[in-house]
């Protein structure tokens, strides 16, 4: 049996949940809704995050453009992705949803612009 305590980050309520593993089955306690159970199990088996950050932009209204991954990426690749994104400088014009980095770190997920500029 393996127990792990964590805070569910799916909604602002932030329930404290406990995930236990019994052989190949998982039990989640403390969650106020089914999304917490799903989150807790995923955190133990395949934790992922949507990465939101900014990139340098030339000739823009602002110095940096907000970007995000189109979908969640493996949590253990977040810092490597940040290093790649930190080296990028793009030029205007950019439309919301434009691809800034295609298939970052072979995750199959693109980094896209979160706003137009
Ligand atoms: S368990 Fe449900 S109610 Fe609690 S923080 Fe997670 S999503 Fe929100």
mmCIF file of N, CA and C and ligand atoms in Angstrom:
data_model
loop_
_atom_site.group_PDB
_atom_site.id
_atom_site.type_symbol
_atom_site.label_atom_id
_atom_site.label_comp_id
_atom_site.label_asym_id
_atom_site.label_seq_id
_atom_site.Cartn_x
_atom_site.Cartn_y
_atom_site.Cartn_z
ATOM 1 N N UNK A 1 0.842 -1.197 0.000
ATOM 2 C CA UNK A 1 0.000 0.000 0.000
ATOM 3 C C UNK A 1 0.880 1.251 0.000
ATOM 4 N N UNK A 2 0.534 2.214 -0.863
ATOM 5 C CA UNK A 2 1.309 3.444 -0.979
ATOM 6 C C UNK A 2 0.347 4.621 -0.874
ATOM 7 N N UNK A 3 0.604 5.550 0.047
ATOM 8 C CA UNK A 3 -0.287 6.697 0.236
ATOM 9 C C UNK A 3 0.416 7.974 -0.180
ATOM 10 N N UNK A 4 -0.351 8.886 -0.771
ATOM 11 C CA UNK A 4 0.209 10.193 -1.075
ATOM 12 C C UNK A 4 -0.855 11.253 -0.829
ATOM 13 N N UNK A 5 -0.456 12.275 -0.054
ATOM 14 C CA UNK A 5 -1.375 13.387 0.183
ATOM 15 C C UNK A 5 -1.054 14.494 -0.793
ATOM 16 N N UNK A 6 -2.097 15.177 -1.270
ATOM 17 C CA UNK A 6 -1.881 16.289 -2.205
ATOM 18 C C UNK A 6 -3.097 17.204 -2.174
ATOM 19 N N UNK A 7 -2.947 18.344 -2.815
ATOM 20 C CA UNK A 7 -4.062 19.283 -2.958
ATOM 21 C C UNK A 7 -4.548 19.192 -4.392
ATOM 22 N N UNK A 8 -5.839 18.980 -4.558
ATOM 23 C CA UNK A 8 -6.409 18.928 -5.907
ATOM 24 C C UNK A 8 -6.406 20.347 -6.496
ATOM 25 N N UNK A 9 -5.855 20.477 -7.695
ATOM 26 C CA UNK A 9 -5.753 21.808 -8.314
ATOM 27 C C UNK A 9 -6.725 21.979 -9.485
ATOM 28 N N UNK A 10 -7.692 21.073 -9.567
ATOM 29 C CA UNK A 10 -8.630 21.136 -10.700
ATOM 30 C C UNK A 10 -9.576 22.334 -10.587
ATOM 31 N N UNK A 11 -9.971 22.688 -9.348
ATOM 32 C CA UNK A 11 -10.845 23.871 -9.184
ATOM 33 C C UNK A 11 -10.364 24.661 -7.973
ATOM 34 N N UNK A 12 -10.860 25.893 -7.789
ATOM 35 C CA UNK A 12 -10.344 26.749 -6.708
ATOM 36 C C UNK A 12 -10.615 26.239 -5.294
ATOM 37 N N UNK A 13 -11.477 25.253 -5.137
ATOM 38 C CA UNK A 13 -11.774 24.737 -3.799
ATOM 39 C C UNK A 13 -10.536 24.124 -3.143
ATOM 40 N N UNK A 14 -9.669 23.520 -3.935
ATOM 41 C CA UNK A 14 -8.400 22.982 -3.418
ATOM 42 C C UNK A 14 -8.552 21.914 -2.352
ATOM 43 N N UNK A 15 -9.340 20.903 -2.596
ATOM 44 C CA UNK A 15 -9.529 19.820 -1.614
ATOM 45 C C UNK A 15 -8.203 19.116 -1.315
ATOM 46 N N UNK A 16 -8.008 18.786 -0.041
ATOM 47 C CA UNK A 16 -6.852 17.953 0.334
ATOM 48 C C UNK A 16 -7.269 16.506 0.106
ATOM 49 N N UNK A 17 -6.546 15.830 -0.759
ATOM 50 C CA UNK A 17 -6.923 14.452 -1.069
ATOM 51 C C UNK A 17 -5.785 13.500 -0.711
ATOM 52 N N UNK A 18 -6.173 12.272 -0.482
ATOM 53 C CA UNK A 18 -5.205 11.224 -0.172
ATOM 54 C C UNK A 18 -5.394 10.093 -1.176
ATOM 55 N N UNK A 19 -4.327 9.714 -1.842
ATOM 56 C CA UNK A 19 -4.427 8.654 -2.853
ATOM 57 C C UNK A 19 -3.666 7.433 -2.348
ATOM 58 N N UNK A 20 -4.334 6.307 -2.305
ATOM 59 C CA UNK A 20 -3.707 5.063 -1.857
ATOM 60 C C UNK A 20 -3.690 4.066 -2.998
ATOM 61 N N UNK A 21 -2.588 3.319 -3.060
ATOM 62 C CA UNK A 21 -2.493 2.284 -4.087
ATOM 63 C C UNK A 21 -2.487 0.925 -3.411
ATOM 64 N N UNK A 22 -3.400 0.066 -3.811
ATOM 65 C CA UNK A 22 -3.459 -1.306 -3.321
ATOM 66 C C UNK A 22 -3.288 -2.198 -4.537
ATOM 67 N N UNK A 23 -2.117 -2.782 -4.674
ATOM 68 C CA UNK A 23 -1.755 -3.560 -5.864
ATOM 69 C C UNK A 23 -1.970 -2.691 -7.103
ATOM 70 N N UNK A 24 -2.949 -2.991 -7.935
ATOM 71 C CA UNK A 24 -3.119 -2.158 -9.136
ATOM 72 C C UNK A 24 -4.328 -1.222 -9.028
ATOM 73 N N UNK A 25 -4.972 -1.178 -7.858
ATOM 74 C CA UNK A 25 -6.153 -0.320 -7.672
ATOM 75 C C UNK A 25 -5.807 0.923 -6.860
ATOM 76 N N UNK A 26 -6.471 2.017 -7.182
ATOM 77 C CA UNK A 26 -6.250 3.273 -6.465
ATOM 78 C C UNK A 26 -7.516 3.668 -5.716
ATOM 79 N N UNK A 27 -7.336 4.186 -4.497
ATOM 80 C CA UNK A 27 -8.442 4.722 -3.712
ATOM 81 C C UNK A 27 -8.131 6.183 -3.425
ATOM 82 N N UNK A 28 -9.108 7.046 -3.637
ATOM 83 C CA UNK A 28 -8.914 8.478 -3.370
ATOM 84 C C UNK A 28 -9.918 8.915 -2.317
ATOM 85 N N UNK A 29 -9.434 9.581 -1.255
ATOM 86 C CA UNK A 29 -10.290 10.115 -0.193
ATOM 87 C C UNK A 29 -10.109 11.620 -0.101
ATOM 88 N N UNK A 30 -11.165 12.292 0.353
ATOM 89 C CA UNK A 30 -11.091 13.736 0.593
ATOM 90 C C UNK A 30 -11.575 14.570 -0.575
ATOM 91 N N UNK A 31 -11.777 13.947 -1.726
ATOM 92 C CA UNK A 31 -12.246 14.690 -2.906
ATOM 93 C C UNK A 31 -13.743 14.948 -2.779
ATOM 94 N N UNK A 32 -14.160 16.156 -3.164
ATOM 95 C CA UNK A 32 -15.579 16.504 -3.080
ATOM 96 C C UNK A 32 -16.314 16.214 -4.385
ATOM 97 N N UNK A 33 -15.568 15.811 -5.434
ATOM 98 C CA UNK A 33 -16.233 15.474 -6.697
ATOM 99 C C UNK A 33 -15.371 14.463 -7.464
ATOM 100 N N UNK A 34 -15.932 13.832 -8.482
ATOM 101 C CA UNK A 34 -15.183 12.792 -9.212
ATOM 102 C C UNK A 34 -13.934 13.309 -9.913
ATOM 103 N N UNK A 35 -13.886 14.598 -10.220
ATOM 104 C CA UNK A 35 -12.695 15.131 -10.896
ATOM 105 C C UNK A 35 -11.467 15.022 -10.000
ATOM 106 N N UNK A 36 -11.679 15.107 -8.685
ATOM 107 C CA UNK A 36 -10.572 14.981 -7.735
ATOM 108 C C UNK A 36 -9.994 13.575 -7.749
ATOM 109 N N UNK A 37 -10.849 12.585 -7.898
ATOM 110 C CA UNK A 37 -10.376 11.199 -7.967
ATOM 111 C C UNK A 37 -9.520 11.013 -9.219
ATOM 112 N N UNK A 38 -10.029 11.524 -10.323
ATOM 113 C CA UNK A 38 -9.298 11.418 -11.598
ATOM 114 C C UNK A 38 -7.944 12.130 -11.495
ATOM 115 N N UNK A 39 -7.947 13.323 -10.892
ATOM 116 C CA UNK A 39 -6.711 14.095 -10.739
ATOM 117 C C UNK A 39 -5.699 13.342 -9.873
ATOM 118 N N UNK A 40 -6.174 12.814 -8.737
ATOM 119 C CA UNK A 40 -5.275 12.129 -7.808
ATOM 120 C C UNK A 40 -4.612 10.918 -8.441
ATOM 121 N N UNK A 41 -5.370 10.140 -9.162
ATOM 122 C CA UNK A 41 -4.812 8.942 -9.805
ATOM 123 C C UNK A 41 -3.820 9.350 -10.890
ATOM 124 N N UNK A 42 -4.175 10.377 -11.645
ATOM 125 C CA UNK A 42 -3.277 10.833 -12.715
ATOM 126 C C UNK A 42 -1.978 11.392 -12.139
ATOM 127 N N UNK A 43 -2.062 12.056 -11.001
ATOM 128 C CA UNK A 43 -0.848 12.596 -10.381
ATOM 129 C C UNK A 43 0.132 11.494 -10.001
ATOM 130 N N UNK A 44 -0.376 10.318 -9.650
ATOM 131 C CA UNK A 44 0.512 9.217 -9.295
ATOM 132 C C UNK A 44 0.980 8.443 -10.519
ATOM 133 N N UNK A 45 0.172 8.399 -11.552
ATOM 134 C CA UNK A 45 0.504 7.548 -12.703
ATOM 135 C C UNK A 45 1.139 8.308 -13.856
ATOM 136 N N UNK A 46 0.617 9.508 -14.170
ATOM 137 C CA UNK A 46 1.134 10.278 -15.310
ATOM 138 C C UNK A 46 0.825 11.758 -15.120
ATOM 139 N N UNK A 47 1.571 12.430 -14.219
ATOM 140 C CA UNK A 47 1.247 13.835 -13.944
ATOM 141 C C UNK A 47 1.523 14.728 -15.155
ATOM 142 N N UNK A 48 0.605 15.607 -15.452
ATOM 143 C CA UNK A 48 0.743 16.525 -16.586
ATOM 144 C C UNK A 48 0.349 17.937 -16.162
ATOM 145 N N UNK A 49 0.801 18.913 -16.939
ATOM 146 C CA UNK A 49 0.442 20.310 -16.683
ATOM 147 C C UNK A 49 0.304 21.055 -18.010
ATOM 148 N N UNK A 50 -0.642 22.003 -18.052
ATOM 149 C CA UNK A 50 -0.655 22.960 -19.156
ATOM 150 C C UNK A 50 0.350 24.040 -18.772
ATOM 151 N N UNK A 51 1.318 24.281 -19.663
ATOM 152 C CA UNK A 51 2.362 25.268 -19.385
ATOM 153 C C UNK A 51 1.904 26.625 -19.913
ATOM 154 N N UNK A 52 1.873 27.620 -19.043
ATOM 155 C CA UNK A 52 1.557 28.986 -19.466
ATOM 156 C C UNK A 52 2.749 29.860 -19.122
ATOM 157 N N UNK A 53 3.193 30.636 -20.102
ATOM 158 C CA UNK A 53 4.357 31.491 -19.882
ATOM 159 C C UNK A 53 4.341 32.615 -20.926
ATOM 160 N N UNK A 54 5.476 33.251 -21.152
ATOM 161 C CA UNK A 54 5.562 34.313 -22.163
ATOM 162 C C UNK A 54 6.820 34.118 -23.005
ATOM 163 N N UNK A 55 6.809 34.699 -24.215
ATOM 164 C CA UNK A 55 8.024 34.720 -25.051
ATOM 165 C C UNK A 55 8.325 36.173 -25.410
ATOM 166 N N UNK A 56 9.603 36.412 -25.725
ATOM 167 C CA UNK A 56 9.997 37.751 -26.171
ATOM 168 C C UNK A 56 9.363 38.019 -27.525
ATOM 169 N N UNK A 57 8.918 39.253 -27.737
ATOM 170 C CA UNK A 57 8.348 39.628 -29.031
ATOM 171 C C UNK A 57 8.919 40.975 -29.453
ATOM 172 N N UNK A 58 9.299 41.036 -30.753
ATOM 173 C CA UNK A 58 9.885 42.255 -31.305
ATOM 174 C C UNK A 58 8.795 43.146 -31.874
ATOM 175 N N UNK A 59 8.922 44.438 -31.672
ATOM 176 C CA UNK A 59 8.004 45.431 -32.239
ATOM 177 C C UNK A 59 6.555 45.255 -31.781
ATOM 178 N N UNK A 60 6.360 44.658 -30.629
ATOM 179 C CA UNK A 60 4.992 44.457 -30.144
ATOM 180 C C UNK A 60 4.553 45.575 -29.227
ATOM 181 N N UNK A 61 3.270 45.581 -28.925
ATOM 182 C CA UNK A 61 2.709 46.536 -27.977
ATOM 183 C C UNK A 61 3.366 46.343 -26.601
ATOM 184 N N UNK A 62 3.659 45.068 -26.278
ATOM 185 C CA UNK A 62 4.347 44.712 -25.039
ATOM 186 C C UNK A 62 5.662 44.031 -25.396
ATOM 187 N N UNK A 63 6.537 43.868 -24.406
ATOM 188 C CA UNK A 63 7.819 43.197 -24.658
ATOM 189 C C UNK A 63 7.704 41.684 -24.731
ATOM 190 N N UNK A 64 6.612 41.148 -24.135
ATOM 191 C CA UNK A 64 6.458 39.698 -24.093
ATOM 192 C C UNK A 64 5.040 39.321 -24.493
ATOM 193 N N UNK A 65 4.943 38.171 -25.137
ATOM 194 C CA UNK A 65 3.647 37.660 -25.592
ATOM 195 C C UNK A 65 3.268 36.442 -24.743
ATOM 196 N N UNK A 66 2.052 36.423 -24.187
ATOM 197 C CA UNK A 66 1.637 35.239 -23.428
ATOM 198 C C UNK A 66 1.418 34.035 -24.358
ATOM 199 N N UNK A 67 1.927 32.895 -23.940
ATOM 200 C CA UNK A 67 1.778 31.654 -24.708
ATOM 201 C C UNK A 67 1.406 30.522 -23.752
ATOM 202 N N UNK A 68 0.937 29.423 -24.325
ATOM 203 C CA UNK A 68 0.630 28.238 -23.498
ATOM 204 C C UNK A 68 0.702 26.992 -24.362
ATOM 205 N N UNK A 69 0.832 25.852 -23.713
ATOM 206 C CA UNK A 69 0.755 24.611 -24.469
ATOM 207 C C UNK A 69 -0.721 24.356 -24.793
ATOM 208 N N UNK A 70 -0.968 23.847 -25.994
ATOM 209 C CA UNK A 70 -2.364 23.627 -26.422
ATOM 210 C C UNK A 70 -3.062 22.610 -25.523
ATOM 211 N N UNK A 71 -2.267 21.660 -25.019
ATOM 212 C CA UNK A 71 -2.781 20.635 -24.098
ATOM 213 C C UNK A 71 -1.756 20.442 -22.982
ATOM 214 N N UNK A 72 -2.107 19.632 -22.026
ATOM 215 C CA UNK A 72 -1.178 19.345 -20.936
ATOM 216 C C UNK A 72 -0.002 18.519 -21.461
ATOM 217 N N UNK A 73 1.174 18.780 -20.890
ATOM 218 C CA UNK A 73 2.390 18.026 -21.243
ATOM 219 C C UNK A 73 2.882 17.303 -19.987
ATOM 220 N N UNK A 74 3.731 16.285 -20.147
ATOM 221 C CA UNK A 74 4.243 15.601 -18.952
ATOM 222 C C UNK A 74 4.936 16.593 -18.012
ATOM 223 N N UNK A 75 4.635 16.480 -16.741
ATOM 224 C CA UNK A 75 5.160 17.422 -15.744
ATOM 225 C C UNK A 75 6.690 17.442 -15.740
ATOM 226 N N UNK A 76 7.305 16.281 -16.001
ATOM 227 C CA UNK A 76 8.775 16.231 -15.951
ATOM 228 C C UNK A 76 9.437 16.899 -17.158
ATOM 229 N N UNK A 77 8.649 17.391 -18.097
ATOM 230 C CA UNK A 77 9.228 18.098 -19.252
ATOM 231 C C UNK A 77 9.011 19.612 -19.177
ATOM 232 N N UNK A 78 8.350 20.066 -18.133
ATOM 233 C CA UNK A 78 8.000 21.485 -18.033
ATOM 234 C C UNK A 78 9.251 22.376 -18.013
ATOM 235 N N UNK A 79 10.259 22.020 -17.225
ATOM 236 C CA UNK A 79 11.440 22.888 -17.123
ATOM 237 C C UNK A 79 12.239 22.910 -18.418
ATOM 238 N N UNK A 80 12.344 21.762 -19.091
ATOM 239 C CA UNK A 80 13.052 21.729 -20.380
ATOM 240 C C UNK A 80 12.291 22.574 -21.409
ATOM 241 N N UNK A 81 10.988 22.517 -21.382
ATOM 242 C CA UNK A 81 10.188 23.338 -22.303
ATOM 243 C C UNK A 81 10.401 24.816 -22.018
ATOM 244 N N UNK A 82 10.477 25.172 -20.739
ATOM 245 C CA UNK A 82 10.697 26.572 -20.371
ATOM 246 C C UNK A 82 12.034 27.076 -20.915
ATOM 247 N N UNK A 83 13.060 26.209 -20.885
ATOM 248 C CA UNK A 83 14.375 26.609 -21.407
ATOM 249 C C UNK A 83 14.291 26.887 -22.902
ATOM 250 N N UNK A 84 13.563 26.070 -23.629
ATOM 251 C CA UNK A 84 13.404 26.274 -25.078
ATOM 252 C C UNK A 84 12.647 27.578 -25.338
ATOM 253 N N UNK A 85 11.542 27.751 -24.644
ATOM 254 C CA UNK A 85 10.694 28.931 -24.856
ATOM 255 C C UNK A 85 11.449 30.209 -24.486
ATOM 256 N N UNK A 86 12.299 30.118 -23.486
ATOM 257 C CA UNK A 86 13.056 31.277 -23.029
ATOM 258 C C UNK A 86 14.047 31.776 -24.086
ATOM 259 N N UNK A 87 14.441 30.915 -25.011
ATOM 260 C CA UNK A 87 15.429 31.291 -26.046
ATOM 261 C C UNK A 87 14.764 31.873 -27.299
ATOM 262 N N UNK A 88 13.462 31.896 -27.326
ATOM 263 C CA UNK A 88 12.743 32.297 -28.540
ATOM 264 C C UNK A 88 12.433 33.784 -28.537
ATOM 265 N N UNK A 89 12.583 34.407 -29.714
ATOM 266 C CA UNK A 89 12.077 35.767 -29.900
ATOM 267 C C UNK A 89 11.288 35.780 -31.204
ATOM 268 N N UNK A 90 10.039 36.196 -31.136
ATOM 269 C CA UNK A 90 9.199 36.200 -32.333
ATOM 270 C C UNK A 90 8.926 37.642 -32.764
ATOM 271 N N UNK A 91 8.349 37.758 -33.969
ATOM 272 C CA UNK A 91 8.039 39.083 -34.504
ATOM 273 C C UNK A 91 6.534 39.234 -34.672
ATOM 274 N N UNK A 92 6.081 40.464 -34.587
ATOM 275 C CA UNK A 92 4.678 40.752 -34.858
ATOM 276 C C UNK A 92 4.456 40.667 -36.377
ATOM 277 N N UNK A 93 3.272 40.456 -36.871
ATOM 278 C CA UNK A 93 2.037 40.251 -36.114
ATOM 279 C C UNK A 93 1.848 38.790 -35.713
ATOM 280 N N UNK A 94 1.166 38.614 -34.609
ATOM 281 C CA UNK A 94 0.833 37.265 -34.124
ATOM 282 C C UNK A 94 -0.659 37.250 -33.824
ATOM 283 N N UNK A 95 -1.318 36.186 -34.248
ATOM 284 C CA UNK A 95 -2.739 36.024 -33.942
ATOM 285 C C UNK A 95 -2.908 34.986 -32.844
ATOM 286 N N UNK A 96 -3.923 35.185 -32.005
ATOM 287 C CA UNK A 96 -4.200 34.208 -30.955
ATOM 288 C C UNK A 96 -4.361 32.827 -31.601
ATOM 289 N N UNK A 97 -3.707 31.836 -31.025
ATOM 290 C CA UNK A 97 -3.772 30.476 -31.556
ATOM 291 C C UNK A 97 -2.659 30.135 -32.529
ATOM 292 N N UNK A 98 -1.877 31.138 -32.961
ATOM 293 C CA UNK A 98 -0.734 30.850 -33.842
ATOM 294 C C UNK A 98 0.244 29.916 -33.131
ATOM 295 N N UNK A 99 0.862 29.026 -33.905
ATOM 296 C CA UNK A 99 1.830 28.100 -33.318
ATOM 297 C C UNK A 99 3.165 28.820 -33.137
ATOM 298 N N UNK A 100 3.662 28.825 -31.915
ATOM 299 C CA UNK A 100 4.940 29.462 -31.591
ATOM 300 C C UNK A 100 6.051 28.405 -31.615
ATOM 301 N N UNK A 101 5.788 27.232 -31.042
ATOM 302 C CA UNK A 101 6.722 26.092 -31.121
ATOM 303 C C UNK A 101 5.894 24.861 -31.462
ATOM 304 N N UNK A 102 6.233 24.220 -32.571
ATOM 305 C CA UNK A 102 5.486 23.019 -32.977
ATOM 306 C C UNK A 102 6.059 21.797 -32.256
ATOM 307 N N UNK A 103 5.183 20.963 -31.727
ATOM 308 C CA UNK A 103 5.558 19.673 -31.130
ATOM 309 C C UNK A 103 6.746 19.824 -30.172
ATOM 310 N N UNK A 104 6.564 20.648 -29.173
ATOM 311 C CA UNK A 104 7.691 20.930 -28.273
ATOM 312 C C UNK A 104 8.192 19.653 -27.587
ATOM 313 N N UNK A 105 9.489 19.445 -27.645
ATOM 314 C CA UNK A 105 10.168 18.284 -27.052
ATOM 315 C C UNK A 105 9.521 16.955 -27.438
ATOM 316 N N UNK A 106 9.021 16.885 -28.667
ATOM 317 C CA UNK A 106 8.376 15.661 -29.168
ATOM 318 C C UNK A 106 7.235 15.176 -28.280
ATOM 319 N N UNK A 107 6.544 16.132 -27.668
ATOM 320 C CA UNK A 107 5.399 15.759 -26.825
ATOM 321 C C UNK A 107 4.136 15.582 -27.668
ATOM 322 N N UNK A 108 4.199 16.069 -28.921
ATOM 323 C CA UNK A 108 3.002 16.056 -29.755
ATOM 324 C C UNK A 108 2.112 17.260 -29.484
ATOM 325 N N UNK A 109 2.591 18.169 -28.632
ATOM 326 C CA UNK A 109 1.800 19.340 -28.230
ATOM 327 C C UNK A 109 2.498 20.612 -28.711
ATOM 328 N N UNK A 110 1.719 21.507 -29.316
ATOM 329 C CA UNK A 110 2.258 22.785 -29.782
ATOM 330 C C UNK A 110 2.142 23.845 -28.685
ATOM 331 N N UNK A 111 3.081 24.790 -28.720
ATOM 332 C CA UNK A 111 2.959 25.989 -27.879
ATOM 333 C C UNK A 111 2.312 27.045 -28.758
ATOM 334 N N UNK A 112 1.234 27.656 -28.275
ATOM 335 C CA UNK A 112 0.473 28.604 -29.088
ATOM 336 C C UNK A 112 0.371 29.969 -28.395
ATOM 337 N N UNK A 113 0.102 30.977 -29.203
ATOM 338 C CA UNK A 113 -0.088 32.337 -28.672
ATOM 339 C C UNK A 113 -1.428 32.405 -27.924
ATOM 340 N N UNK A 114 -1.403 33.028 -26.765
ATOM 341 C CA UNK A 114 -2.634 33.181 -25.984
ATOM 342 C C UNK A 114 -3.378 34.467 -26.323
ATOM 343 N N UNK A 115 -2.730 35.339 -27.112
ATOM 344 C CA UNK A 115 -3.404 36.587 -27.533
ATOM 345 C C UNK A 115 -2.788 37.060 -28.844
ATOM 346 N N UNK A 116 -3.478 37.938 -29.489
ATOM 347 C CA UNK A 116 -2.961 38.553 -30.723
ATOM 348 C C UNK A 116 -2.121 39.763 -30.337
ATOM 349 N N UNK A 117 -1.158 40.079 -31.195
ATOM 350 C CA UNK A 117 -0.374 41.293 -30.951
ATOM 351 C C UNK A 117 0.247 41.758 -32.260
HETATM 352 S S1 LIG B 1 -11.981 17.398 -5.694
HETATM 353 FE FE1 LIG B 1 -13.485 18.429 -6.987
HETATM 354 S S2 LIG B 1 -14.251 20.073 -5.673
HETATM 355 FE FE2 LIG B 1 -12.330 19.394 -4.753
HETATM 356 S S3 LIG B 1 -10.734 20.731 -5.624
HETATM 357 FE FE3 LIG B 1 -10.861 18.905 -6.907
HETATM 358 S S4 LIG B 1 -12.253 19.465 -8.556
HETATM 359 FE FE4 LIG B 1 -12.569 20.932 -6.905
#
